mmCIF file of C-alpha atoms in Angstrom:
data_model
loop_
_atom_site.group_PDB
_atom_site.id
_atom_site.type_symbol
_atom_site.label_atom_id
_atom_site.label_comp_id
_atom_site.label_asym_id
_atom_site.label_seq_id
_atom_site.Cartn_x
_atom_site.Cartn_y
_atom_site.Cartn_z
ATOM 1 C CA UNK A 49 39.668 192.010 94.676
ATOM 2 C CA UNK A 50 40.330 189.196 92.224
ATOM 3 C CA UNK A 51 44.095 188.565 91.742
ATOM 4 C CA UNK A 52 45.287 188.265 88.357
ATOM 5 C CA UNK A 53 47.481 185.323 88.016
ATOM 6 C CA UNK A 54 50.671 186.173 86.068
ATOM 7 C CA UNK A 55 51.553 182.946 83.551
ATOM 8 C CA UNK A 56 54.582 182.301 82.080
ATOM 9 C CA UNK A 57 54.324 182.307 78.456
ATOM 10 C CA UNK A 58 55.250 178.805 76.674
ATOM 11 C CA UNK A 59 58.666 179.154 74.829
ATOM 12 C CA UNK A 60 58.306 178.436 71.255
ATOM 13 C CA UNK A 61 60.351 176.646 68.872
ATOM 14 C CA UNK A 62 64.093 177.655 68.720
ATOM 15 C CA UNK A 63 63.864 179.740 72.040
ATOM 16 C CA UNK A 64 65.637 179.114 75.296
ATOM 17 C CA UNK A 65 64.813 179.490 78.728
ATOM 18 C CA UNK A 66 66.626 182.054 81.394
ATOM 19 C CA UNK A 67 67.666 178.965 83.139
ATOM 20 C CA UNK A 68 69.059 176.954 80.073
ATOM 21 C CA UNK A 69 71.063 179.787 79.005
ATOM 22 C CA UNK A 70 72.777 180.610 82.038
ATOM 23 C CA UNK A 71 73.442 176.897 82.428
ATOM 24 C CA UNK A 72 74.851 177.161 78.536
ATOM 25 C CA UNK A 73 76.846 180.163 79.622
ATOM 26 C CA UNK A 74 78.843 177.999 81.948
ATOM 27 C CA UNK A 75 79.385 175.198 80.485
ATOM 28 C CA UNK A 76 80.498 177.217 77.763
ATOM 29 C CA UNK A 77 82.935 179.464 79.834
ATOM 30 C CA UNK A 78 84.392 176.073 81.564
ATOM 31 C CA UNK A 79 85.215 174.889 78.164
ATOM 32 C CA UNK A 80 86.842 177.987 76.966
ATOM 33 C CA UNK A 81 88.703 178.548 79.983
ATOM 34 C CA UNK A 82 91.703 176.475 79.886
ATOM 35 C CA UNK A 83 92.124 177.606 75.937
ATOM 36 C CA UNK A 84 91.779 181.477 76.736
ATOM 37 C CA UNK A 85 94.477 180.831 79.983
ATOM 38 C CA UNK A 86 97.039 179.585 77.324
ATOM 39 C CA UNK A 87 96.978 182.709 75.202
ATOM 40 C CA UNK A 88 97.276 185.033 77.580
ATOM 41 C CA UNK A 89 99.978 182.590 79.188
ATOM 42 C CA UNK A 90 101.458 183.128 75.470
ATOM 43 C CA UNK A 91 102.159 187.049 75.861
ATOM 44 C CA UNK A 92 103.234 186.635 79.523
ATOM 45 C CA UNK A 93 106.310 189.282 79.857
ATOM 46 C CA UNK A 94 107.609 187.610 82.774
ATOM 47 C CA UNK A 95 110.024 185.236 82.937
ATOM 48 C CA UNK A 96 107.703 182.813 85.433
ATOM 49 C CA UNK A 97 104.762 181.965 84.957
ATOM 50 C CA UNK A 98 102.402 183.536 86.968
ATOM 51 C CA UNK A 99 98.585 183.977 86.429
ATOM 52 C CA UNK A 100 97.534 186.831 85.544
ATOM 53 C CA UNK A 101 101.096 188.010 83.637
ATOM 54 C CA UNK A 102 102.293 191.328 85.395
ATOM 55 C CA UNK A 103 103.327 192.444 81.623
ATOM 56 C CA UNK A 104 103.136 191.131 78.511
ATOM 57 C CA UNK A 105 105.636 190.591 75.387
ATOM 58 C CA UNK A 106 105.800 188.868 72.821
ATOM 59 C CA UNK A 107 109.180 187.483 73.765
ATOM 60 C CA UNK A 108 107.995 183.504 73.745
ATOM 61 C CA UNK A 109 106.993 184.272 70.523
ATOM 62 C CA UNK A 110 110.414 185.030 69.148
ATOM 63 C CA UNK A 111 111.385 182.562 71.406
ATOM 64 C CA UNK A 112 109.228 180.054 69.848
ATOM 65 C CA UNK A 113 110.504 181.090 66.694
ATOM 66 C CA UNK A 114 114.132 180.815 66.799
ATOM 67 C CA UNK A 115 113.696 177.317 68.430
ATOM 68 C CA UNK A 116 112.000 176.175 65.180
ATOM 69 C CA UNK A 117 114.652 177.970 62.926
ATOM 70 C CA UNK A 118 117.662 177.130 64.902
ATOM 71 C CA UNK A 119 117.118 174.417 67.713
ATOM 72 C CA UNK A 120 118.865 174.103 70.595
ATOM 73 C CA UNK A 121 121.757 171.505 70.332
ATOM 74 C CA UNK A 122 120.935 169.920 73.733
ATOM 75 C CA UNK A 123 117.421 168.613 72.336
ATOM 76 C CA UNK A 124 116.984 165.119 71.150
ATOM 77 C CA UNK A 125 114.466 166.391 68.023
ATOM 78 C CA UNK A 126 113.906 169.551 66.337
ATOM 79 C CA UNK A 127 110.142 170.827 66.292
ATOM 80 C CA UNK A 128 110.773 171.058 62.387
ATOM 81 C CA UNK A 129 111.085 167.298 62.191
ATOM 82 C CA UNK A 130 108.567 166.513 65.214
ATOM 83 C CA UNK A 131 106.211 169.020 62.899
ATOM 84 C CA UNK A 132 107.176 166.665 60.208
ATOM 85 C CA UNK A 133 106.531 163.042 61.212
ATOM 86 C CA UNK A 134 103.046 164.738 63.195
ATOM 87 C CA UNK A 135 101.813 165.751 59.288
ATOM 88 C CA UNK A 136 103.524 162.631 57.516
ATOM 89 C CA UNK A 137 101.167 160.415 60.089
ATOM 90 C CA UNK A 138 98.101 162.347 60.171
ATOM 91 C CA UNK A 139 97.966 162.330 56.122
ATOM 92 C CA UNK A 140 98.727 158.389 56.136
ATOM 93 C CA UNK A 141 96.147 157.898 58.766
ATOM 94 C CA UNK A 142 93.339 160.012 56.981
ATOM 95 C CA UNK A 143 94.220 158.526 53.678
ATOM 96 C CA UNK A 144 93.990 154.910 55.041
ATOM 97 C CA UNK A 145 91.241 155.285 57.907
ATOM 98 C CA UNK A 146 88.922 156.850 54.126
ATOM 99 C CA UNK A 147 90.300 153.950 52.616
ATOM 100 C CA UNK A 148 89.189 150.952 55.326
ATOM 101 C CA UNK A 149 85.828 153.569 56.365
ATOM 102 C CA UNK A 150 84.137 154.025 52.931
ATOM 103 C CA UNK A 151 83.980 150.070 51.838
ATOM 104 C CA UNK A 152 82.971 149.551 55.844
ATOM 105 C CA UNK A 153 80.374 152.083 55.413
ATOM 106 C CA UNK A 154 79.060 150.656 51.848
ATOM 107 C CA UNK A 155 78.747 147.302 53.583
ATOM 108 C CA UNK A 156 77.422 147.821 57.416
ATOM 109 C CA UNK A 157 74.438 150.196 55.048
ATOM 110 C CA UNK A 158 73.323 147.949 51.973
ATOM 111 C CA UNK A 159 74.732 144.664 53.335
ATOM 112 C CA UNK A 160 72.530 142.270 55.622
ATOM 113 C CA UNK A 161 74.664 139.691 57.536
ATOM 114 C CA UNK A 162 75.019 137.625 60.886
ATOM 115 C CA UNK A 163 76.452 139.547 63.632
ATOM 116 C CA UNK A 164 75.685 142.892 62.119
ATOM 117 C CA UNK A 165 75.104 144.767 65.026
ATOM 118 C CA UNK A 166 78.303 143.613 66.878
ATOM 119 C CA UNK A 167 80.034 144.578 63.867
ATOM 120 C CA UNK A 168 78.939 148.163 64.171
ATOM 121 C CA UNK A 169 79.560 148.451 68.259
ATOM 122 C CA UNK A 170 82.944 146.839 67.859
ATOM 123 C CA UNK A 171 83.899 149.768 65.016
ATOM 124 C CA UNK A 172 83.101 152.074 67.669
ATOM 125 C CA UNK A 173 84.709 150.568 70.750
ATOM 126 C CA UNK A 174 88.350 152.720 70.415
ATOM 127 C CA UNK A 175 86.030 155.671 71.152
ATOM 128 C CA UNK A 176 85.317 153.955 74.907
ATOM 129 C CA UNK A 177 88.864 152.164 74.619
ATOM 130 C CA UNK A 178 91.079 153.111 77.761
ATOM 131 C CA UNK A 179 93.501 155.181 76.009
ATOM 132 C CA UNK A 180 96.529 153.938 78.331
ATOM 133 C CA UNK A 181 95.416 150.063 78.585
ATOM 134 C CA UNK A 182 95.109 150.267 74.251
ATOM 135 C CA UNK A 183 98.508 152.423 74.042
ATOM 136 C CA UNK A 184 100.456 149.380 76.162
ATOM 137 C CA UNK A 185 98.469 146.715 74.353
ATOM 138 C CA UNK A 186 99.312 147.672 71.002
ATOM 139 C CA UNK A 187 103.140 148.005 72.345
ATOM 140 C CA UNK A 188 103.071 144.489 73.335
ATOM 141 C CA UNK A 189 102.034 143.355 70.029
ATOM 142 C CA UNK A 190 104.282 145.413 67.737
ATOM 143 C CA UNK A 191 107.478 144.506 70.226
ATOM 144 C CA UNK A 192 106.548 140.995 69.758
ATOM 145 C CA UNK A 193 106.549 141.167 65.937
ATOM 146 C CA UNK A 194 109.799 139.881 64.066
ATOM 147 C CA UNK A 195 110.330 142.994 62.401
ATOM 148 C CA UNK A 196 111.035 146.636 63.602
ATOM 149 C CA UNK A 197 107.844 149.077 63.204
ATOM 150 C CA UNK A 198 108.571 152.668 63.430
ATOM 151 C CA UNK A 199 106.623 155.441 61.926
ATOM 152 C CA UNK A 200 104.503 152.488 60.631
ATOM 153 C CA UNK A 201 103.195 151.613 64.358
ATOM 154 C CA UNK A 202 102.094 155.312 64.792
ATOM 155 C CA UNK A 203 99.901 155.092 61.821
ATOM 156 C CA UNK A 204 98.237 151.801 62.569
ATOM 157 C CA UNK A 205 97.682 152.558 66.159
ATOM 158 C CA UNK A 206 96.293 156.829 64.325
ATOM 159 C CA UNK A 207 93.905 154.442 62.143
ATOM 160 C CA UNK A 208 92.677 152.576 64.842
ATOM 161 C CA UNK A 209 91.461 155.624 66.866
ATOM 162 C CA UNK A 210 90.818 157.231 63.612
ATOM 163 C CA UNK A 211 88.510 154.817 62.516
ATOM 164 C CA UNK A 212 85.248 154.712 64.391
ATOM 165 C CA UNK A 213 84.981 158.995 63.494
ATOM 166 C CA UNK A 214 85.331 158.232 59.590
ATOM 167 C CA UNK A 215 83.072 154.934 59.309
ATOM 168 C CA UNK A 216 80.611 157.288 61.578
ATOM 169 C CA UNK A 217 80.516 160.051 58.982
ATOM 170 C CA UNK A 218 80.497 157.748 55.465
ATOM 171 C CA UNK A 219 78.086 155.017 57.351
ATOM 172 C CA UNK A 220 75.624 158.906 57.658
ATOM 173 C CA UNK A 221 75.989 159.645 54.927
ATOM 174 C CA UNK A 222 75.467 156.055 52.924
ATOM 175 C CA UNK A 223 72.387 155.947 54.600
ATOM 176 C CA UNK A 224 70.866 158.976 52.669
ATOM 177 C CA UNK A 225 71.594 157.666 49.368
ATOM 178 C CA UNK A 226 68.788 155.251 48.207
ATOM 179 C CA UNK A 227 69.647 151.796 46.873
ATOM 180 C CA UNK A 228 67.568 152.931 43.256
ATOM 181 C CA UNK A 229 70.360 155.062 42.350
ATOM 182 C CA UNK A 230 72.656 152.178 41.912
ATOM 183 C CA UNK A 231 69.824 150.120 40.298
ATOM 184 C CA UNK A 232 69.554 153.266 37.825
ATOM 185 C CA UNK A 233 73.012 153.245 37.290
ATOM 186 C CA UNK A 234 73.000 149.418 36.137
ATOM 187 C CA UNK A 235 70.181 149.667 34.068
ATOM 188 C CA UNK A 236 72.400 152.163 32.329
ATOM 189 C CA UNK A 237 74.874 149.479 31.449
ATOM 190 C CA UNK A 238 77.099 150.103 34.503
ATOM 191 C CA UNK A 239 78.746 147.582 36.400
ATOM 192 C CA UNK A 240 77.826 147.030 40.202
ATOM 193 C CA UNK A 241 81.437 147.963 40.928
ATOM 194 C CA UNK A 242 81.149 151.070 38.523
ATOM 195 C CA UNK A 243 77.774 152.064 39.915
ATOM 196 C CA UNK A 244 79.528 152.195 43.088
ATOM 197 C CA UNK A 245 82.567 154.369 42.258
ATOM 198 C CA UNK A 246 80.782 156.541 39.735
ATOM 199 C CA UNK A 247 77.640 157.084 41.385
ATOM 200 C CA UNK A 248 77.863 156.109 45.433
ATOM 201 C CA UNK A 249 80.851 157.886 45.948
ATOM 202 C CA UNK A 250 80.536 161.163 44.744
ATOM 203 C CA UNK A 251 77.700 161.596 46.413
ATOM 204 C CA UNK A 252 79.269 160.207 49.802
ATOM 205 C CA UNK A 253 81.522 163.004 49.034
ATOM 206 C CA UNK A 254 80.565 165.226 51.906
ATOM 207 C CA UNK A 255 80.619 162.592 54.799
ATOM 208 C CA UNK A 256 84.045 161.429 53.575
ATOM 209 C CA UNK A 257 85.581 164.641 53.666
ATOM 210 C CA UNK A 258 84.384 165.707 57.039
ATOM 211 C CA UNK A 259 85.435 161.809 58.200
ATOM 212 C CA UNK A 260 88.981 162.521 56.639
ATOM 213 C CA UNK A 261 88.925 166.097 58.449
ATOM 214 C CA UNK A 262 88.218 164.483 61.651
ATOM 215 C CA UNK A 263 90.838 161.894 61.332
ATOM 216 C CA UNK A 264 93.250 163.941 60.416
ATOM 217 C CA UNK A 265 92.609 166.405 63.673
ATOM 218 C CA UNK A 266 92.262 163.552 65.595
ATOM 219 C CA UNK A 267 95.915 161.857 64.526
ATOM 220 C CA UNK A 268 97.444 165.141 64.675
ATOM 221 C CA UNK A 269 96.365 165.697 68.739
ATOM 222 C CA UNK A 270 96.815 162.281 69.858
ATOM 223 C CA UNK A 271 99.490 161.889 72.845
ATOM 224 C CA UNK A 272 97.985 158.862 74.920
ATOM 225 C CA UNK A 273 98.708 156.019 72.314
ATOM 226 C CA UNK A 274 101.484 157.521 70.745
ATOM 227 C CA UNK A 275 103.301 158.160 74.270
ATOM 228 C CA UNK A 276 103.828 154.572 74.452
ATOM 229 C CA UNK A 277 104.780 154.227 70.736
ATOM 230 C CA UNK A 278 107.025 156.481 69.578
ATOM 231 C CA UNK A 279 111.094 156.606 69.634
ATOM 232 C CA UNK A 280 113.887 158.883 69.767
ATOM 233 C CA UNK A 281 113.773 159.144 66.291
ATOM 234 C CA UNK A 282 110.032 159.033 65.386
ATOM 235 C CA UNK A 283 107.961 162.001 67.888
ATOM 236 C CA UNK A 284 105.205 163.963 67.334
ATOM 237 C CA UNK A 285 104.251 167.497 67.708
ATOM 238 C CA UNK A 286 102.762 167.006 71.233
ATOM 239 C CA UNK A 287 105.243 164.258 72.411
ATOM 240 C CA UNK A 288 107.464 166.792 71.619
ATOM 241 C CA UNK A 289 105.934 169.547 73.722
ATOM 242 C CA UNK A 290 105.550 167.035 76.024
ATOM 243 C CA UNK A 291 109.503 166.726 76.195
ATOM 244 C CA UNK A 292 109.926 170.896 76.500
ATOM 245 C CA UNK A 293 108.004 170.168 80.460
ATOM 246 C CA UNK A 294 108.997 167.235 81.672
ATOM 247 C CA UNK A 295 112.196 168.698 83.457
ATOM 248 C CA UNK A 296 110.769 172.552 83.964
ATOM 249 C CA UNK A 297 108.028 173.966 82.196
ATOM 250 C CA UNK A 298 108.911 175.373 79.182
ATOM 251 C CA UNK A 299 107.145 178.971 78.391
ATOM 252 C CA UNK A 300 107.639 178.563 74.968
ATOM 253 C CA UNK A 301 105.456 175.481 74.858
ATOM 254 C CA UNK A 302 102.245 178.057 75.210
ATOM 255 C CA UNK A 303 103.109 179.837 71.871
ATOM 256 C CA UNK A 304 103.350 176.109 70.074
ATOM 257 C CA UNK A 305 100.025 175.522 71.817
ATOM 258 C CA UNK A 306 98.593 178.422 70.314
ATOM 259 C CA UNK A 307 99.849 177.346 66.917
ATOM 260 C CA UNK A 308 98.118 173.797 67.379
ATOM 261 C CA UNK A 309 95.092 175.385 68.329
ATOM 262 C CA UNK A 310 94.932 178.257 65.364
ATOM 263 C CA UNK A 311 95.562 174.613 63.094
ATOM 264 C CA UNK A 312 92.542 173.115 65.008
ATOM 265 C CA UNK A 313 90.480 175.878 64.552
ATOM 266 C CA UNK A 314 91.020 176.016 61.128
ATOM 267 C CA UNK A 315 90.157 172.187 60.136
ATOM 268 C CA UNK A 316 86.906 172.397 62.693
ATOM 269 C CA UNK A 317 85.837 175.791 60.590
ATOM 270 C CA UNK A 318 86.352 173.427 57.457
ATOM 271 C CA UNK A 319 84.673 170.844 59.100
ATOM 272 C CA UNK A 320 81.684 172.704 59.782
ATOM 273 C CA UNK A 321 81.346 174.147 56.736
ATOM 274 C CA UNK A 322 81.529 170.686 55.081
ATOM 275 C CA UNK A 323 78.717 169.855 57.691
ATOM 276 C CA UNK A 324 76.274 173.214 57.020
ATOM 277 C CA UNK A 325 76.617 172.159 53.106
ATOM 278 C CA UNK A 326 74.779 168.650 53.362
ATOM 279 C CA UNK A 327 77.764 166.950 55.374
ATOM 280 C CA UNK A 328 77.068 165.036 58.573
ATOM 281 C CA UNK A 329 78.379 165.446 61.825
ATOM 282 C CA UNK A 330 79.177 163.190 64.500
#
């Protein structure tokens, strides 16, 4: 008797192996993990923190609460003004990373020049930047300036990690705009510089608004940098959490967590909404 051999039928378009999904699975879990442990951490009951909770409350919520409507005396900064200066910096560096990216962007796309190409990997070298050796370089410079940088250093140092994300997105997004637009645009009795604002930008419109979303995410996470930057006076959001479990771990710094992450979740679900409509991604 002939034995029928039993094929495996070729996967078409779209489709995913047994193997590839399992593999996505985990991946997938791993990456969710460490977010899921935090919210459950969040409605703990218990007074320590053990994993599982044996109960769960929402006391850490309350508690989370009435430390952001009446702080504790014995802390150095409220959360209401670490919430503050976190917002103040991410909005200064997505307003001036858009600022630097989209005339970057213009330029590394229609512009041919010498060194070019080292142009473009140097843009994109904060991404592969030791966070810790870039942190305690730029804190040598700015505490060898004449003049006292405060807020001000946060935002350069935001912008300069900011940067490579929002010159990624307009650069993406240049490229799918044809030079004959402009030329149509001047032919029309616009100026190059008018062709440019009137006619470039707009349509750039979706790559710089996902570049300014990612900025602004980016700014508002950042602890590495900003750990050797900031002061008594000037800290963050998670320099500030930071602070709450340095001496014993704070419970209360899950529920804030949560918060940052609802925030995050937001601004991606913005972001990739930006990116399903004709944006780009990175």
């Amino acid at each position: 008797m002939s034995k029928k051999i039993r094929r495996s039928q070729p996967l078409l378009p779209g489709e995913t192996g047994r193997f590839a999904a399992i593999v996505s699975a985990v991946i997938l879990f791993l990456a969710v993990t460490p977010i899921l442990t935090m919210i459950v951490m969040s409605f703990s009951g218990s007074a320590n923190l053990d994993f599982p909770p044996s109960s769960y409350s929402l006391q850490w919520y309350r508690a989370a609460w009435q430390t952001f409507v009446s702080p504790d005396e014995s802390d150095v900064l409220s959360l209401g003004k670490a919430m503050t200066t976190s917002l103040m910096v991410a909005c200064l560096t997505m307003i001036f990373a858009t600022l630097i990216a989209v005339p970057a962007s213009y330029a590394l796309t229609r512009c041919e020049f010498r060194g070019k190409a080292f142009a473009m990997q140097l843009m994109s070298l904060p991404l592969v930047f030791p966070m810790v050796v870039l942190g305690l370089a730029l804190l040598l410079v700015f505490d060898s300036l004449p003049f006292h940088l405060s807020t001000s250093r946060l935002v350069i140092a935001h912008v300069i990690l900011a940067l490579p994300f929002v010159i990624k997105n307009c650069t993406a997004s240049m490229m799918t705009i044809g030079s004959e637009v402009e030329e149509a645009a001047q032919m029309l009795g616009a100026s190059p510089t008018r062709a440019i604002v009137d006619v470039v930008v707009p349509l750039m419109k979706s790559g710089i608004l996902a570049g300014m979303l990612l900025a602004f995410i980016v700014s508002f996470n950042e602890f590495t940098v900003t750990y050797f930057l900031y002061n008594i006076d000037v800290m963050t959001v998670p320099i500030w959490m930071y602070s709450r479990t340095v001496s014993s771990l704070d419970p209360t710094v899950f529920s804030f967590a949560v918060l940052i992450v609802l925030i995050d979740f937001v601004l991606i679900w913005a972001l990739e909404k930006l990116v399903g409509e004709g944006g780009v991604s990175f």
